[in-house]
Coordinates of C-alpha atoms in Angstrom, one line a residue:
M71 CA -90.0 64.1 39.3
S72 CA -87.3 62.9 42.0
R73 CA -86.0 59.5 41.8
W74 CA -86.3 58.1 45.1
R75 CA -84.3 55.2 46.9
G76 CA -86.1 52.3 48.2
L77 CA -87.4 52.5 51.9
P78 CA -86.2 50.2 54.5
E79 CA -88.1 46.7 54.2
E80 CA -88.3 46.6 58.1
L81 CA -90.0 50.4 58.2
D82 CA -93.3 50.2 59.8
P83 CA -96.2 50.3 57.2
H84 CA -97.6 53.5 59.1
V85 CA -94.5 55.0 58.9
R86 CA -93.9 54.2 55.3
Q87 CA -97.2 55.6 54.2
L88 CA -96.3 59.0 56.0
V89 CA -92.7 58.9 54.2
V90 CA -94.3 58.1 50.7
R91 CA -96.9 61.2 51.1
L92 CA -94.2 63.6 52.1
R93 CA -92.1 62.5 49.3
R94 CA -95.1 63.1 47.0
V95 CA -95.9 66.4 48.4
K96 CA -92.1 67.4 48.0
D97 CA -92.1 66.5 44.2
H98 CA -95.3 68.3 43.6
S99 CA -93.8 71.4 45.2
G100 CA -90.9 71.2 42.7
L101 CA -88.6 72.3 45.5
S102 CA -84.9 70.8 46.1
L103 CA -83.8 69.8 49.4
R104 CA -81.8 73.2 49.9
R105 CA -84.9 75.4 49.2
L106 CA -87.1 73.1 51.3
A107 CA -84.9 73.5 54.2
A108 CA -84.7 77.2 53.7
K109 CA -88.4 77.5 53.6
T110 CA -89.2 75.2 56.6
G111 CA -86.4 76.0 59.0
Y112 CA -85.1 72.2 59.1
S113 CA -81.8 71.3 57.7
T114 CA -81.0 69.5 54.5
S115 CA -79.6 66.7 56.5
S116 CA -82.6 66.5 58.3
W117 CA -85.1 66.3 55.3
E118 CA -82.8 63.6 53.9
R119 CA -83.2 61.5 57.0
Y120 CA -87.0 62.1 57.2
L121 CA -87.7 61.2 53.6
A122 CA -85.3 58.4 53.5
G123 CA -87.3 56.9 56.6
R124 CA -84.2 57.0 58.8
S125 CA -85.9 59.4 61.3
L126 CA -89.4 60.7 62.1
P127 CA -90.0 64.3 61.1
P128 CA -91.5 66.4 64.1
R129 CA -95.1 67.7 63.6
E130 CA -94.1 71.3 62.7
A131 CA -92.0 70.0 59.9
V132 CA -94.9 67.9 58.6
E133 CA -97.2 70.9 58.6
A134 CA -94.6 73.2 57.2
M135 CA -94.4 70.9 54.1
A136 CA -98.1 70.6 53.7
R137 CA -98.1 74.4 53.7
I138 CA -95.4 74.6 51.1
G139 CA -96.4 71.8 48.9
G140 CA -100.2 72.8 49.1
D141 CA -101.1 69.6 50.5
D142 CA -104.2 69.0 53.1
A143 CA -102.6 69.6 56.5
T144 CA -105.2 67.8 58.4
C145 CA -104.7 64.6 56.3
L146 CA -100.9 64.8 56.7
L147 CA -100.9 65.4 60.4
A148 CA -103.3 62.3 60.7
L149 CA -100.9 60.2 59.0
H150 CA -98.1 61.8 61.1
E151 CA -99.9 61.0 64.3
V152 CA -100.5 57.2 63.4
A153 CA -96.7 57.0 62.5
A154 CA -95.4 58.6 65.6
E155 CA -97.3 56.1 67.6
A156 CA -95.9 53.1 65.5
W157 CA -92.3 54.7 65.7
S158 CA -92.6 55.0 69.5
K159 CA -93.9 51.6 70.1
G160 CA -90.8 50.2 67.5
A161 CA -88.3 52.5 69.8
D162 CA -89.8 51.0 73.1
R163 CA -89.4 47.4 71.9
Q164 CA -85.7 48.0 70.8
S165 CA -84.9 49.8 74.2
E166 CA -85.8 46.4 76.2
P167 CA -82.5 44.9 77.8
A168 CA -81.2 42.5 75.6
G169 CA -79.8 39.0 76.8
S170 CA -76.4 40.1 77.5
G171 CA -77.5 42.8 80.0
T172 CA -75.7 45.4 78.0
G173 CA -79.0 47.7 78.2
G174 CA -77.7 49.3 74.8
G175 CA -80.5 51.7 73.3
P176 CA -81.2 51.1 69.4
D177 CA -79.5 53.9 66.9
P178 CA -82.5 55.7 65.3
Q179 CA -80.5 56.4 62.5
S180 CA -79.5 52.9 61.4
S181 CA -82.4 50.8 62.7
P182 CA -85.9 52.1 62.1
P183 CA -88.6 51.3 64.6
G184 CA -90.5 48.2 63.6
A185 CA -87.0 46.3 62.8
K186 CA -87.1 42.7 63.8
T187 CA -83.7 41.9 65.7
G188 CA -84.2 38.0 65.1
A189 CA -82.0 37.0 68.1
K190 CA -80.8 38.1 71.7
T191 CA -77.3 39.9 71.9
G192 CA -74.5 37.5 72.7
A193 CA -76.3 34.3 71.4
G194 CA -73.7 31.5 70.2
P195 CA -73.8 30.2 66.9
G196 CA -77.0 27.9 66.1
T197 CA -79.1 29.6 68.7
E198 CA -82.7 29.8 67.7
P199 CA -84.3 33.5 67.5
V200 CA -85.9 34.6 70.7
T201 CA -89.3 36.0 70.5
D202 CA -91.9 37.7 73.1
L203 CA -93.8 35.1 73.9
G204 CA -96.4 37.2 75.5
T205 CA -96.8 39.3 72.4
E206 CA -96.4 36.0 70.3
L207 CA -99.3 34.2 72.4
G208 CA -101.3 37.4 72.8
T209 CA -100.9 37.7 76.5
G210 CA -99.0 40.9 76.7
P211 CA -100.2 44.4 77.2
P212 CA -103.1 45.3 74.7
R213 CA -102.2 47.7 71.9
P214 CA -104.5 50.7 71.2
Y215 CA -104.9 49.7 67.6
G216 CA -108.7 50.7 67.6
R217 CA -107.9 54.3 67.9
A218 CA -105.0 54.3 65.2
L219 CA -107.5 52.4 62.8
R220 CA -110.2 55.1 63.4
V221 CA -107.5 58.0 62.6
T222 CA -106.4 56.1 59.5
L223 CA -110.1 55.7 58.3
I224 CA -110.7 59.3 59.0
A225 CA -107.6 60.3 57.1
G226 CA -108.3 58.1 54.2
S227 CA -111.9 59.6 53.7
V228 CA -110.6 63.1 53.9
A229 CA -108.1 62.3 51.4
L230 CA -111.0 60.9 49.1
V231 CA -113.1 63.6 49.4
L232 CA -110.5 66.0 48.5
A233 CA -109.3 64.0 45.5
V234 CA -113.0 64.1 44.1
A235 CA -113.5 67.8 44.9
A236 CA -110.1 68.4 42.8
A237 CA -111.5 66.1 40.0
V238 CA -114.6 68.0 40.0
L239 CA -113.0 71.5 39.8
L240 CA -110.7 70.4 37.2
A241 CA -113.2 69.5 34.9
V242 CA -115.2 72.4 35.4
R243 CA -112.3 74.6 34.7
L244 CA -111.4 72.6 31.5
T245 CA -114.9 72.9 30.3
D246 CA -115.0 76.3 28.3
G247 CA -117.9 75.1 26.1
E248 CA -115.5 75.1 23.4
G249 CA -114.6 71.5 22.7
G250 CA -113.0 70.2 25.5
V251 CA -109.5 71.8 25.4
A252 CA -106.6 69.6 26.7
A253 CA -105.0 70.1 30.1
A254 CA -101.4 70.7 28.6
D255 CA -102.7 73.9 27.2
L256 CA -103.9 75.1 30.3
T257 CA -100.4 74.2 31.7
A258 CA -98.6 76.0 29.1
S259 CA -100.6 79.2 29.5
A260 CA -100.0 79.5 33.2
A261 CA -96.1 79.0 32.9
T262 CA -95.9 82.7 32.8
A263 CA -97.8 83.3 36.2
P264 CA -96.6 86.1 38.6
G265 CA -94.5 85.3 41.6
S266 CA -91.7 83.1 39.8
P267 CA -88.2 84.2 41.1
E268 CA -86.8 85.4 37.6
E269 CA -89.1 88.3 37.7
S270 CA -87.3 91.5 38.9
E271 CA -90.3 94.0 37.7
P272 CA -93.7 93.9 36.2
P273 CA -93.7 94.0 32.4
R274 CA -95.0 96.9 30.5
Y275 CA -98.0 96.1 27.9
T276 CA -99.0 98.4 25.4
C277 CA -102.1 98.0 22.7
R278 CA -101.1 98.5 19.0
A279 CA -104.5 97.3 17.2
E280 CA -104.0 96.0 13.7
R281 CA -106.0 94.1 11.4
I282 CA -104.3 91.0 9.5
D283 CA -106.2 88.7 7.5
G284 CA -109.6 89.8 8.6
L285 CA -108.6 89.3 12.3
W286 CA -107.5 91.9 15.1
Y287 CA -104.2 91.8 16.9
A288 CA -103.0 94.0 19.6
G289 CA -99.3 93.5 19.5
N290 CA -98.7 91.1 22.5
S291 CA -99.5 87.7 21.3
R292 CA -100.9 86.1 18.2
T293 CA -102.7 83.0 20.1
Q294 CA -106.1 81.8 19.1
K295 CA -106.0 78.9 21.5
A296 CA -104.2 79.7 24.6
I297 CA -106.6 79.0 27.7
L298 CA -106.7 81.9 30.2
A299 CA -108.6 82.1 33.3
N300 CA -108.9 84.2 36.7
G301 CA -105.2 84.0 38.1
H302 CA -103.3 83.9 35.0
A303 CA -100.7 86.2 33.8
G304 CA -98.5 86.9 30.7
P305 CA -98.6 88.6 27.2
E306 CA -101.7 86.5 26.3
V307 CA -103.7 88.2 29.0
A308 CA -102.4 91.5 28.0
E309 CA -103.5 90.7 24.3
A310 CA -107.1 89.8 25.4
Q311 CA -107.4 93.0 27.7
C312 CA -106.4 95.0 24.6
L313 CA -108.9 93.3 22.5
L314 CA -111.5 93.6 25.3
R315 CA -110.9 97.3 25.6
D316 CA -111.4 97.8 21.7
A317 CA -114.7 96.0 22.1
G318 CA -115.9 98.5 24.4
L319 CA -115.5 96.2 27.5
S320 CA -113.4 97.5 30.4
P321 CA -111.0 94.8 31.6
G322 CA -109.2 97.5 34.1
A323 CA -105.6 98.1 33.5
V324 CA -103.7 96.4 30.6
D325 CA -101.3 95.0 33.1
G326 CA -101.2 91.2 31.7
I327 CA -102.9 89.8 35.0
F328 CA -106.1 88.1 34.7
G329 CA -108.1 89.5 37.6
P330 CA -111.9 89.9 38.6
H331 CA -112.3 93.1 36.1
T332 CA -110.8 91.3 33.2
E333 CA -113.0 88.1 34.0
R334 CA -116.2 90.6 34.1
A335 CA -115.3 91.7 30.7
V336 CA -114.8 88.3 29.4
R337 CA -118.2 87.3 30.6
A338 CA -119.9 90.3 29.0
L339 CA -118.1 89.3 25.7
Q340 CA -119.3 85.8 25.9
K341 CA -122.9 87.0 26.6
R342 CA -122.9 89.3 23.7
A343 CA -121.3 86.6 21.4
H344 CA -124.0 83.9 22.6
L345 CA -121.1 81.9 24.0
V346 CA -120.9 79.6 27.2
V347 CA -120.8 82.5 29.9
D348 CA -117.8 81.0 32.2
G349 CA -115.2 83.8 32.4
I350 CA -112.5 81.5 30.8
I351 CA -110.9 82.5 27.4
G352 CA -110.7 79.6 25.0
P353 CA -110.7 79.1 21.1
H354 CA -114.3 80.3 20.8
T355 CA -113.7 83.3 22.9
W356 CA -110.6 84.3 21.1
K357 CA -112.3 83.9 17.7
A358 CA -115.0 86.5 19.2
L359 CA -112.4 88.7 20.4
R360 CA -110.4 88.7 17.2
E361 CA -113.2 89.3 14.8

C-alpha cells in the first residue's frame, strides 16, 4: 500500500473525503501513477495533484478510477458531486476582491478551496483579521446544505449496503463445509489467475496419473489444501480437472481454468462423496479426489 502524504489542513472536509476514497481505490487497484494515467487518459502529474488535494479531478476521471479499481461508481460520483460543490464555493470566496483592490484570483494549485485567508491584502502590522460579517452573523446568502446533506446520506447508505453484501459473499465463499479455511489460502491460490501481463500464451497441461502412498496424483500439483472456485486458474485447477476426469466426471478441457464445466463436475463429486455441495474445492474435496 502507498504511503500518502498528509492532506492540507485547510482542505474542505467533503473534498478530503473524496481524495481519501480515491487514494483507497488506487491502492486497491495496485496500479502505479504511470499505469493509472495510461488507463484513464489523465496525465501522471494530474493524478498527483488530484490525490494530493491540490486540484479537483473531473467527473470523468473519477468514473474511470471507479471502473479500474472495481469500486462503486455511483458512490464515488456522489462524493465527487458534493466535493465539487464545496470546491466551487471555496473558489468563489477566494475570487472576491481583496481590500487592496487588485482583484487577483486564487491559485488553485497552492491554495485549495476552503482555505481561510485570515486578513485583507495589504493590511498593516497588527491589523485584526477581517471576516465576512454577513456570513458570520447568518445574514449572507443561504447555502444549499440540505441538498448536499441528502447526497452525503445517500452515498453513505449505498456504501454501507455494498460493504455488508461484500462481507456476506466472502463468508459464503470461505464456507466450504470443511472447517473454515483461512482467507490467505484463497488469495494464494488465486495468484495465478489468467490475465496477468506476464502471460505470453496459455500453459499446456497433461494428465499423468500415479498412485503414491495410497493417494492419486496427476502430475500437475501435489496440493491437498488449496481453495479453488469458479474463476481461478493454474496447475492446481488442472490437477483437479485430471482427477475429476479419472473419477468418471467430465470437467471439460484440462486447461487449468476453473469454469462452469469444472464447477459442475465438482458438485457431482461432492454429491457422490456426501460432502457439502457448493462447487468449491477445499481440503475435504481434495481428499475425495485423491482417494
